[in-house]
Each structure stands twice: as structure tokens, then as C-alpha cells.
Amino acid sequence: MTKPSPISPTIPLDQDGIHHGFLKLPYSRDDSAWGAVMIPITVVRNGDGPTALLTGGNHGDEYEGLVSLFKLAGALSPSEITGRVIILPAMNYPAFRNASRTSPIDAGNMNRSYPGKPDGTVTQKIADYVLRHLVPEADIVLDIHSGGKTLDFIPFAAAHVLPDKEQEARCVAAMKAFGAPYAMMMLELDAVGMFDTVVEEAGKTFVTTELGGGGSTTAERVAIADRGVRNLLIHAGILTGELEAAPEDTTMLDMPDDRCFVASETSGLYEPCVDLGEMVKQGELIARIYDVERTGTPPREYFAPRDGIVSCRHFPGLIKTGDCLIVIAEVL
């Protein structure tokens, strides 16, 4: 029998109105013997209708979703909606407060920790609560990501190829409704433990994003997130109004296989030879990595493995062996 979660909400999750509070996780530590991790949550409800679960901060250094959802939590009114919106802007709250991808408490990567454990680490306990107590309530789930400190992406909403084609069609329709400049059929190199995976296995309509990166954000990227969240709520029948289109038509992209990903086979100083959003041809020079131990050594050169668009690139100036160097997606 599954043990009960130690997490308790400080607000009702099923009452009309707007409720701001916390998911309270007891956490005894050196500086607070009977302390707790207090994860902000907002629930807006108006009668019967669909439920949307909106999450950000799955990784703590990805700010587009955090900014947009903290903003939405303070702006959304019950009178605007029919149904319920659950807003969890900083799912991995310890990582968010530490400005890091993973939790400073247990080094937990939230997006590799599902289904979690009610008696596990702090990260596992949060994952268990979200999966067992919030996901079952939702009809549609949006998890907003970007590249954090180590990657930068063109701004896209994404869905996955699924065994259930009816469910896949629902996810693709929601992805398109989000209205990002790009829409990606996304390939995950390792989907084990991902929030995406367990939500899709639960049969939910799921949309994720990559809206930039670099450990910060921009006005343009936050605007994409703001527009996309509202579009998704309209698409789900929770919010009234018309979908707001992106300034330009959404470009459909695909990641058909792992040849889209180029990993660095050397460590050193990274020179990008193409920029995000550029079209490249197979065999075109895309990057150089310079030896930082000495001068006069020829750089290692990397070439595009396929035709396509540069959809992601390594962000910091230094790179290590095994780091993702670049991702090239196909334009549909």
C-alpha cells in the first residue's frame, strides 16, 4: 500500500474563488528543527468545468514559466473562468530559490524524479505529491521549460509521439493552440522519470515548452509564455475569448531521431559558427572547440549531421565533453 504524502496544502483545492497558499512539506534541518519547505500554489475555481494544471520551475533556473505563472496567479479572476486552474509556478521550489537546475537539498532533478516517493528525498516527496494529488485532478497539463543556465532554445511549444494516437492528437492540438513561434514534435533522449512521461501515461493532454534559456529571460519570451498560457486555457474551455496568434505563423518542427543532437567530444572554449534559428545544410560547419591549455592547437570542428534549423545551442562560453553542443530540427 502506498504511504500517505507528508505534504499538505494550506488552501482548499476544490472550492470556488481564488486561493493563494502553499504546499507544506515538513523538513527538519540545521537552521530550522521543525521547519518546512513552503511551495507556493494558487487555485482559481468557478463552478464545474475542466481543470488545468500549470507548472513552472521544474528546473529552478528556467525563468520564463516562473515569471509568467507568478504573474498569472496575481491576475487571474474566478469571474473570467469556468472550471479550475491550479498554478504551481515553482514546482522544485528549493532549486528555484537556489537559482539552480537541481535541488540544493538532495541534488534532485525534479524532471528525472517521477513518480517520486512519499518517504523519499525532498525532491521525490514533491514529485509524489504532484503526481498523486494534482495530476489526477487535471484535464490538461502545461509544464513550462527553457534552457536554464546551460542551453538556449528558439521559443517552441512541444508535444510527443505517443502510442495512443487520439491522445497524441489532443496534445498536438493544444501545442498548436499555445501559439509559440515554433511547435516541436519533441524527441527525449531519456524519458525515464520525466514529468512529461508520467502525465502522458496518466492519459492527460500534455504540453511542454522550451522558451529560451541562458539562466535569465527577456520581455519577448515572457510575452510568448503569457500569450501561450491564456491560449491554452481558452483552448481547454476554461477561459473565454479568442486565441491570440503569434506575430508570425507557427513553424512546425520535428526531431525524428537522435541524429538531431550533437554532443561535444572535447572540452574547451566554444565558438558557435551558426546562431539559433538559422537554417543549416548537412556537412556545414556549426562550431569549433578550442584547447584552453595551450595556444597554437587547431580547434576541433563540428559539422551539421543533417539539414534543418538550429533549435538549441550550448550557452556558456566553456564546454565539457558530453555537453549538448547543438540540436538541429527538421522543418515540416
mmCIF file of C-alpha atoms in Angstrom:
data_model
loop_
_atom_site.group_PDB
_atom_site.id
_atom_site.type_symbol
_atom_site.label_atom_id
_atom_site.label_comp_id
_atom_site.label_asym_id
_atom_site.label_seq_id
_atom_site.Cartn_x
_atom_site.Cartn_y
_atom_site.Cartn_z
ATOM 1 C CA MET A 1 0.000 0.000 0.000
ATOM 2 C CA THR A 2 1.331 3.436 -0.939
ATOM 3 C CA LYS A 3 2.173 5.573 2.054
ATOM 4 C CA PRO A 4 0.393 8.916 2.503
ATOM 5 C CA SER A 5 2.183 12.036 1.369
ATOM 6 C CA PRO A 6 3.745 14.193 4.105
ATOM 7 C CA ILE A 7 2.769 17.269 2.045
ATOM 8 C CA SER A 8 -0.411 19.131 2.910
ATOM 9 C CA PRO A 9 -1.970 22.119 1.125
ATOM 10 C CA THR A 10 -2.684 25.184 3.251
ATOM 11 C CA ILE A 11 -5.604 26.125 0.974
ATOM 12 C CA PRO A 12 -8.626 24.247 -0.367
ATOM 13 C CA LEU A 13 -8.117 22.800 -3.825
ATOM 14 C CA ASP A 14 -11.804 22.355 -4.667
ATOM 15 C CA GLN A 15 -13.637 25.487 -3.514
ATOM 16 C CA ASP A 16 -14.851 28.383 -5.663
ATOM 17 C CA GLY A 17 -12.886 31.605 -5.512
ATOM 18 C CA ILE A 18 -9.189 32.367 -5.611
ATOM 19 C CA HIS A 19 -6.917 30.827 -3.005
ATOM 20 C CA HIS A 20 -3.220 31.611 -2.528
ATOM 21 C CA GLY A 21 -1.197 29.386 -0.238
ATOM 22 C CA PHE A 22 1.404 26.676 -0.021
ATOM 23 C CA LEU A 23 2.127 23.015 -0.303
ATOM 24 C CA LYS A 24 3.713 22.452 3.101
ATOM 25 C CA LEU A 25 6.434 19.801 3.295
ATOM 26 C CA PRO A 26 7.926 19.245 6.783
ATOM 27 C CA TYR A 27 11.706 19.426 6.551
ATOM 28 C CA SER A 28 13.854 19.363 9.676
ATOM 29 C CA ARG A 29 17.281 20.877 9.142
ATOM 30 C CA ASP A 30 20.138 22.591 10.984
ATOM 31 C CA ASP A 31 18.627 26.072 10.824
ATOM 32 C CA SER A 32 15.003 25.052 11.464
ATOM 33 C CA ALA A 33 14.377 21.973 13.606
ATOM 34 C CA TRP A 34 10.630 21.855 12.888
ATOM 35 C CA GLY A 35 10.799 23.693 9.612
ATOM 36 C CA ALA A 36 9.057 23.130 6.313
ATOM 37 C CA VAL A 37 9.527 23.699 2.590
ATOM 38 C CA MET A 38 6.670 26.027 1.609
ATOM 39 C CA ILE A 39 5.892 25.694 -2.104
ATOM 40 C CA PRO A 40 3.642 28.500 -3.429
ATOM 41 C CA ILE A 41 0.391 27.406 -5.068
ATOM 42 C CA THR A 42 -2.700 29.223 -6.334
ATOM 43 C CA VAL A 43 -6.064 27.652 -7.127
ATOM 44 C CA VAL A 44 -8.721 29.614 -9.037
ATOM 45 C CA ARG A 45 -12.113 27.932 -9.355
ATOM 46 C CA ASN A 46 -15.511 28.918 -10.689
ATOM 47 C CA GLY A 47 -18.064 26.123 -10.773
ATOM 48 C CA ASP A 48 -17.863 22.876 -12.663
ATOM 49 C CA GLY A 49 -15.653 22.585 -15.704
ATOM 50 C CA PRO A 50 -12.246 21.417 -16.888
ATOM 51 C CA THR A 51 -9.143 21.675 -14.703
ATOM 52 C CA ALA A 52 -5.782 22.940 -15.974
ATOM 53 C CA LEU A 53 -2.573 22.282 -14.059
ATOM 54 C CA LEU A 54 0.077 24.897 -14.909
ATOM 55 C CA THR A 55 3.610 24.276 -13.680
ATOM 56 C CA GLY A 56 6.911 26.098 -13.865
ATOM 57 C CA GLY A 57 10.226 25.769 -12.077
ATOM 58 C CA ASN A 58 10.513 22.046 -12.729
ATOM 59 C CA HIS A 59 14.112 23.129 -13.112
ATOM 60 C CA GLY A 60 14.929 26.046 -10.848
ATOM 61 C CA ASP A 61 16.980 28.137 -13.308
ATOM 62 C CA GLU A 62 14.344 28.284 -16.078
ATOM 63 C CA TYR A 63 12.607 31.612 -15.584
ATOM 64 C CA GLU A 64 10.116 32.120 -18.399
ATOM 65 C CA GLY A 65 7.488 29.903 -16.781
ATOM 66 C CA LEU A 66 8.244 31.167 -13.305
ATOM 67 C CA VAL A 67 7.687 34.801 -14.290
ATOM 68 C CA SER A 68 4.570 34.092 -16.334
ATOM 69 C CA LEU A 69 2.894 31.888 -13.727
ATOM 70 C CA PHE A 70 3.672 34.113 -10.729
ATOM 71 C CA LYS A 71 2.155 36.924 -12.787
ATOM 72 C CA LEU A 72 -0.920 34.876 -13.732
ATOM 73 C CA ALA A 73 -1.501 33.858 -10.104
ATOM 74 C CA GLY A 74 -1.927 37.503 -9.196
ATOM 75 C CA ALA A 75 -4.042 38.438 -12.197
ATOM 76 C CA LEU A 76 -6.496 35.619 -12.922
ATOM 77 C CA SER A 77 -10.015 36.191 -11.584
ATOM 78 C CA PRO A 78 -12.633 33.488 -10.880
ATOM 79 C CA SER A 79 -15.145 35.507 -12.895
ATOM 80 C CA GLU A 80 -13.004 35.016 -16.026
ATOM 81 C CA ILE A 81 -13.100 31.225 -15.966
ATOM 82 C CA THR A 82 -15.327 28.200 -15.902
ATOM 83 C CA GLY A 83 -13.731 25.298 -14.108
ATOM 84 C CA ARG A 84 -10.423 25.391 -12.262
ATOM 85 C CA VAL A 85 -6.827 26.479 -12.736
ATOM 86 C CA ILE A 86 -4.112 25.097 -10.452
ATOM 87 C CA ILE A 87 -0.951 27.198 -10.669
ATOM 88 C CA LEU A 88 2.319 25.794 -9.325
ATOM 89 C CA PRO A 89 4.885 28.318 -10.568
ATOM 90 C CA ALA A 90 7.929 26.824 -8.796
ATOM 91 C CA MET A 91 7.470 23.076 -8.624
ATOM 92 C CA ASN A 92 11.053 22.418 -7.499
ATOM 93 C CA TYR A 93 10.969 25.309 -5.049
ATOM 94 C CA PRO A 94 14.340 24.600 -3.355
ATOM 95 C CA ALA A 95 16.057 24.618 -6.766
ATOM 96 C CA PHE A 96 14.306 27.860 -7.716
ATOM 97 C CA ARG A 97 15.424 29.616 -4.536
ATOM 98 C CA ASN A 98 18.964 28.362 -5.172
ATOM 99 C CA ALA A 99 18.907 29.514 -8.824
ATOM 100 C CA SER A 100 19.975 26.027 -9.852
ATOM 101 C CA ARG A 101 18.653 23.304 -12.136
ATOM 102 C CA THR A 102 18.549 20.758 -9.321
ATOM 103 C CA SER A 103 17.703 20.916 -5.627
ATOM 104 C CA PRO A 104 20.428 22.079 -3.235
ATOM 105 C CA ILE A 105 18.905 19.813 -0.578
ATOM 106 C CA ASP A 106 19.289 16.424 -2.275
ATOM 107 C CA ALA A 107 20.692 17.234 -5.758
ATOM 108 C CA GLY A 108 17.353 16.027 -7.107
ATOM 109 C CA ASN A 109 16.494 16.739 -10.734
ATOM 110 C CA MET A 110 12.715 17.072 -10.479
ATOM 111 C CA ASN A 111 12.222 16.136 -14.107
ATOM 112 C CA ARG A 112 14.010 12.818 -13.605
ATOM 113 C CA SER A 113 12.424 12.003 -10.214
ATOM 114 C CA TYR A 114 8.914 10.849 -11.124
ATOM 115 C CA PRO A 115 6.883 9.009 -9.926
ATOM 116 C CA GLY A 116 8.602 10.047 -6.707
ATOM 117 C CA LYS A 117 8.298 8.543 -3.237
ATOM 118 C CA PRO A 118 6.252 9.733 -0.266
ATOM 119 C CA ASP A 119 9.075 8.562 2.028
ATOM 120 C CA GLY A 120 11.967 9.531 -0.242
ATOM 121 C CA THR A 121 14.077 12.665 -0.572
ATOM 122 C CA VAL A 122 12.567 16.149 -0.614
ATOM 123 C CA THR A 123 12.507 16.150 -4.426
ATOM 124 C CA GLN A 124 10.915 12.702 -4.526
ATOM 125 C CA LYS A 125 8.268 13.749 -1.998
ATOM 126 C CA ILE A 126 7.285 16.768 -4.091
ATOM 127 C CA ALA A 127 7.139 14.642 -7.252
ATOM 128 C CA ASP A 128 4.970 12.052 -5.494
ATOM 129 C CA TYR A 129 2.510 14.677 -4.275
ATOM 130 C CA VAL A 130 2.197 16.387 -7.655
ATOM 131 C CA LEU A 131 1.629 13.076 -9.441
ATOM 132 C CA ARG A 132 -0.802 11.534 -6.948
ATOM 133 C CA HIS A 133 -2.750 14.593 -5.831
ATOM 134 C CA LEU A 134 -2.625 17.236 -8.587
ATOM 135 C CA VAL A 135 -2.243 15.401 -11.908
ATOM 136 C CA PRO A 136 -5.360 13.208 -11.374
ATOM 137 C CA GLU A 137 -7.413 16.397 -10.952
ATOM 138 C CA ALA A 138 -6.259 17.846 -14.290
ATOM 139 C CA ASP A 139 -7.718 17.536 -17.772
ATOM 140 C CA ILE A 140 -4.820 19.410 -19.343
ATOM 141 C CA VAL A 141 -1.272 19.974 -18.055
ATOM 142 C CA LEU A 142 1.228 22.616 -19.159
ATOM 143 C CA ASP A 143 4.825 22.405 -17.921
ATOM 144 C CA ILE A 144 6.867 25.449 -18.989
ATOM 145 C CA HIS A 145 10.583 24.905 -19.593
ATOM 146 C CA SER A 146 13.512 26.750 -21.113
ATOM 147 C CA GLY A 147 17.223 26.038 -21.342
ATOM 148 C CA GLY A 148 18.311 27.269 -17.924
ATOM 149 C CA LYS A 149 21.925 28.321 -17.488
ATOM 150 C CA THR A 150 23.439 25.830 -19.918
ATOM 151 C CA LEU A 151 21.240 25.867 -23.046
ATOM 152 C CA ASP A 152 19.377 28.367 -25.192
ATOM 153 C CA PHE A 153 16.407 27.477 -27.416
ATOM 154 C CA ILE A 154 14.317 29.040 -30.101
ATOM 155 C CA PRO A 155 10.899 29.515 -28.424
ATOM 156 C CA PHE A 156 8.685 26.489 -29.029
ATOM 157 C CA ALA A 157 5.805 24.555 -27.546
ATOM 158 C CA ALA A 158 6.146 20.790 -27.786
ATOM 159 C CA ALA A 159 4.282 17.512 -27.834
ATOM 160 C CA HIS A 160 5.500 13.925 -28.099
ATOM 161 C CA VAL A 161 4.768 10.984 -30.351
ATOM 162 C CA LEU A 162 2.512 8.721 -28.257
ATOM 163 C CA PRO A 163 1.211 5.164 -28.631
ATOM 164 C CA ASP A 164 -2.355 6.453 -28.189
ATOM 165 C CA LYS A 165 -2.909 8.479 -31.353
ATOM 166 C CA GLU A 166 -6.126 10.070 -30.078
ATOM 167 C CA GLN A 167 -4.243 11.355 -27.042
ATOM 168 C CA GLU A 168 -1.355 12.467 -29.269
ATOM 169 C CA ALA A 169 -3.814 14.422 -31.440
ATOM 170 C CA ARG A 170 -5.189 16.191 -28.348
ATOM 171 C CA CYS A 171 -1.672 17.107 -27.261
ATOM 172 C CA VAL A 172 -0.736 18.364 -30.728
ATOM 173 C CA ALA A 173 -3.907 20.478 -30.927
ATOM 174 C CA ALA A 174 -3.107 22.029 -27.543
ATOM 175 C CA MET A 175 0.515 22.598 -28.589
ATOM 176 C CA LYS A 176 -0.647 24.469 -31.694
ATOM 177 C CA ALA A 177 -3.176 26.470 -29.684
ATOM 178 C CA PHE A 178 -0.376 27.670 -27.379
ATOM 179 C CA GLY A 179 0.749 29.824 -30.280
ATOM 180 C CA ALA A 180 4.521 29.849 -29.871
ATOM 181 C CA PRO A 181 6.647 30.898 -32.849
ATOM 182 C CA TYR A 182 7.623 27.234 -33.260
ATOM 183 C CA ALA A 183 5.862 23.942 -32.475
ATOM 184 C CA MET A 184 8.041 20.854 -31.992
ATOM 185 C CA MET A 185 7.352 17.136 -32.111
ATOM 186 C CA MET A 186 9.968 16.573 -29.470
ATOM 187 C CA LEU A 187 12.278 13.595 -29.010
ATOM 188 C CA GLU A 188 13.534 12.895 -25.481
ATOM 189 C CA LEU A 189 16.879 11.101 -25.295
ATOM 190 C CA ASP A 190 15.981 9.724 -21.862
ATOM 191 C CA ALA A 191 12.315 9.961 -20.862
ATOM 192 C CA VAL A 192 12.627 7.855 -17.682
ATOM 193 C CA GLY A 193 11.473 9.759 -14.603
ATOM 194 C CA MET A 194 10.182 12.756 -16.544
ATOM 195 C CA PHE A 195 7.054 14.655 -15.552
ATOM 196 C CA ASP A 196 6.064 14.513 -19.231
ATOM 197 C CA THR A 197 6.163 10.725 -19.213
ATOM 198 C CA VAL A 198 4.047 10.107 -16.128
ATOM 199 C CA VAL A 199 1.463 12.729 -17.114
ATOM 200 C CA GLU A 200 1.120 11.218 -20.587
ATOM 201 C CA GLU A 201 0.936 7.725 -19.085
ATOM 202 C CA ALA A 202 -1.978 9.023 -16.992
ATOM 203 C CA GLY A 203 -3.787 9.791 -20.253
ATOM 204 C CA LYS A 204 -3.725 13.577 -19.861
ATOM 205 C CA THR A 205 -3.432 16.219 -22.550
ATOM 206 C CA PHE A 206 0.125 17.481 -22.025
ATOM 207 C CA VAL A 207 2.093 20.374 -23.488
ATOM 208 C CA THR A 208 5.607 21.407 -22.628
ATOM 209 C CA THR A 209 7.818 24.237 -23.893
ATOM 210 C CA GLU A 210 11.352 25.428 -24.402
ATOM 211 C CA LEU A 211 11.160 29.228 -24.445
ATOM 212 C CA GLY A 212 14.743 30.427 -24.415
ATOM 213 C CA GLY A 213 17.353 29.957 -21.722
ATOM 214 C CA GLY A 214 20.690 31.270 -20.592
ATOM 215 C CA GLY A 215 19.634 31.455 -16.944
ATOM 216 C CA SER A 216 17.544 34.594 -17.467
ATOM 217 C CA THR A 217 14.685 35.731 -19.679
ATOM 218 C CA THR A 218 13.537 38.543 -21.944
ATOM 219 C CA ALA A 219 10.369 40.577 -22.392
ATOM 220 C CA GLU A 220 9.728 38.787 -25.696
ATOM 221 C CA ARG A 221 9.992 35.320 -24.153
ATOM 222 C CA VAL A 222 7.777 36.169 -21.190
ATOM 223 C CA ALA A 223 5.208 37.600 -23.621
ATOM 224 C CA ILE A 224 5.242 34.285 -25.509
ATOM 225 C CA ALA A 225 4.624 32.429 -22.250
ATOM 226 C CA ASP A 226 1.859 34.821 -21.178
ATOM 227 C CA ARG A 227 0.075 34.526 -24.519
ATOM 228 C CA GLY A 228 0.533 30.779 -24.631
ATOM 229 C CA VAL A 229 -0.871 30.150 -21.151
ATOM 230 C CA ARG A 230 -4.006 32.141 -21.883
ATOM 231 C CA ASN A 231 -4.384 30.499 -25.283
ATOM 232 C CA LEU A 232 -4.168 27.091 -23.670
ATOM 233 C CA LEU A 233 -6.859 27.988 -21.116
ATOM 234 C CA ILE A 234 -9.100 29.228 -23.949
ATOM 235 C CA HIS A 235 -8.420 26.040 -25.918
ATOM 236 C CA ALA A 236 -9.374 23.956 -22.867
ATOM 237 C CA GLY A 237 -12.683 25.802 -22.494
ATOM 238 C CA ILE A 238 -11.710 27.314 -19.138
ATOM 239 C CA LEU A 239 -11.157 30.912 -20.239
ATOM 240 C CA THR A 240 -13.404 32.785 -22.656
ATOM 241 C CA GLY A 241 -12.086 34.683 -25.642
ATOM 242 C CA GLU A 242 -10.344 34.143 -28.951
ATOM 243 C CA LEU A 243 -6.928 32.557 -29.388
ATOM 244 C CA GLU A 244 -4.213 35.171 -29.868
ATOM 245 C CA ALA A 245 -1.991 34.180 -32.752
ATOM 246 C CA ALA A 246 1.762 34.585 -32.715
ATOM 247 C CA PRO A 247 3.000 37.648 -34.672
ATOM 248 C CA GLU A 248 4.121 35.228 -37.387
ATOM 249 C CA ASP A 249 2.679 31.853 -38.351
ATOM 250 C CA THR A 250 3.863 29.000 -36.153
ATOM 251 C CA THR A 251 6.578 26.916 -37.820
ATOM 252 C CA MET A 252 6.179 23.165 -37.330
ATOM 253 C CA LEU A 253 9.353 21.266 -36.419
ATOM 254 C CA ASP A 254 10.264 17.634 -35.884
ATOM 255 C CA MET A 255 13.056 15.761 -34.097
ATOM 256 C CA PRO A 256 12.823 12.416 -35.917
ATOM 257 C CA ASP A 257 15.838 10.676 -34.359
ATOM 258 C CA ASP A 258 18.864 11.158 -32.129
ATOM 259 C CA ARG A 259 20.931 12.492 -35.023
ATOM 260 C CA CYS A 260 19.308 15.829 -34.185
ATOM 261 C CA PHE A 261 21.559 16.026 -31.138
ATOM 262 C CA VAL A 262 25.263 16.866 -31.401
ATOM 263 C CA ALA A 263 27.304 16.243 -28.234
ATOM 264 C CA SER A 264 30.714 17.744 -27.641
ATOM 265 C CA GLU A 265 33.526 15.201 -27.721
ATOM 266 C CA THR A 266 36.047 17.674 -26.325
ATOM 267 C CA SER A 267 36.306 20.227 -23.533
ATOM 268 C CA GLY A 268 37.374 23.796 -24.090
ATOM 269 C CA LEU A 269 36.322 27.186 -25.418
ATOM 270 C CA TYR A 270 33.140 27.110 -27.502
ATOM 271 C CA GLU A 271 32.783 29.125 -30.721
ATOM 272 C CA PRO A 272 29.323 28.895 -32.305
ATOM 273 C CA CYS A 273 29.552 29.198 -36.071
ATOM 274 C CA VAL A 274 25.773 29.387 -36.573
ATOM 275 C CA ASP A 275 23.096 31.077 -34.494
ATOM 276 C CA LEU A 276 19.727 29.999 -33.132
ATOM 277 C CA GLY A 277 17.037 29.934 -35.795
ATOM 278 C CA GLU A 278 19.496 29.641 -38.696
ATOM 279 C CA MET A 279 18.958 27.041 -41.386
ATOM 280 C CA VAL A 280 21.939 24.746 -41.964
ATOM 281 C CA LYS A 281 22.854 22.089 -44.508
ATOM 282 C CA GLN A 282 24.333 18.681 -43.728
ATOM 283 C CA GLY A 283 28.111 18.988 -43.537
ATOM 284 C CA GLU A 284 28.088 22.716 -42.758
ATOM 285 C CA LEU A 285 30.485 23.933 -40.057
ATOM 286 C CA ILE A 286 28.461 24.607 -36.896
ATOM 287 C CA ALA A 287 31.021 25.015 -34.082
ATOM 288 C CA ARG A 288 34.645 24.994 -33.053
ATOM 289 C CA ILE A 289 36.067 23.952 -29.669
ATOM 290 C CA TYR A 290 39.477 25.382 -28.737
ATOM 291 C CA ASP A 291 42.033 23.806 -26.419
ATOM 292 C CA VAL A 292 42.355 26.159 -23.441
ATOM 293 C CA GLU A 293 45.518 24.507 -22.076
ATOM 294 C CA ARG A 294 47.771 25.940 -24.777
ATOM 295 C CA THR A 295 47.803 28.195 -27.819
ATOM 296 C CA GLY A 296 48.528 27.074 -31.362
ATOM 297 C CA THR A 297 46.458 23.877 -31.211
ATOM 298 C CA PRO A 298 43.955 23.514 -34.069
ATOM 299 C CA PRO A 299 40.358 23.606 -32.806
ATOM 300 C CA ARG A 300 38.045 20.619 -33.038
ATOM 301 C CA GLU A 301 35.433 21.382 -35.681
ATOM 302 C CA TYR A 302 31.858 20.087 -35.688
ATOM 303 C CA PHE A 303 29.612 19.770 -38.730
ATOM 304 C CA ALA A 304 25.846 19.537 -39.142
ATOM 305 C CA PRO A 305 24.698 15.904 -39.258
ATOM 306 C CA ARG A 306 21.552 16.847 -41.217
ATOM 307 C CA ASP A 307 19.699 19.685 -42.888
ATOM 308 C CA GLY A 308 17.483 21.704 -40.587
ATOM 309 C CA ILE A 309 17.120 24.599 -38.192
ATOM 310 C CA VAL A 310 19.325 25.330 -35.190
ATOM 311 C CA SER A 311 16.760 24.895 -32.430
ATOM 312 C CA CYS A 312 19.092 24.697 -29.422
ATOM 313 C CA ARG A 313 22.703 25.533 -28.628
ATOM 314 C CA HIS A 314 25.112 25.320 -25.710
ATOM 315 C CA PHE A 315 25.049 28.638 -23.870
ATOM 316 C CA PRO A 316 28.168 29.166 -21.699
ATOM 317 C CA GLY A 317 31.478 30.027 -23.343
ATOM 318 C CA LEU A 318 33.174 26.932 -21.907
ATOM 319 C CA ILE A 319 32.028 23.435 -22.765
ATOM 320 C CA LYS A 320 32.801 19.964 -21.407
ATOM 321 C CA THR A 321 32.994 16.585 -23.081
ATOM 322 C CA GLY A 322 29.478 15.173 -23.257
ATOM 323 C CA ASP A 323 27.684 18.519 -23.135
ATOM 324 C CA CYS A 324 24.946 19.147 -25.664
ATOM 325 C CA LEU A 325 26.570 21.308 -28.326
ATOM 326 C CA ILE A 326 23.665 21.920 -30.684
ATOM 327 C CA VAL A 327 20.301 20.499 -31.733
ATOM 328 C CA ILE A 328 19.151 20.585 -35.360
ATOM 329 C CA ALA A 329 15.465 20.011 -36.000
ATOM 330 C CA GLU A 330 13.683 19.389 -39.280
ATOM 331 C CA VAL A 331 11.260 21.967 -40.604
ATOM 332 C CA LEU A 332 7.954 20.409 -41.651
#
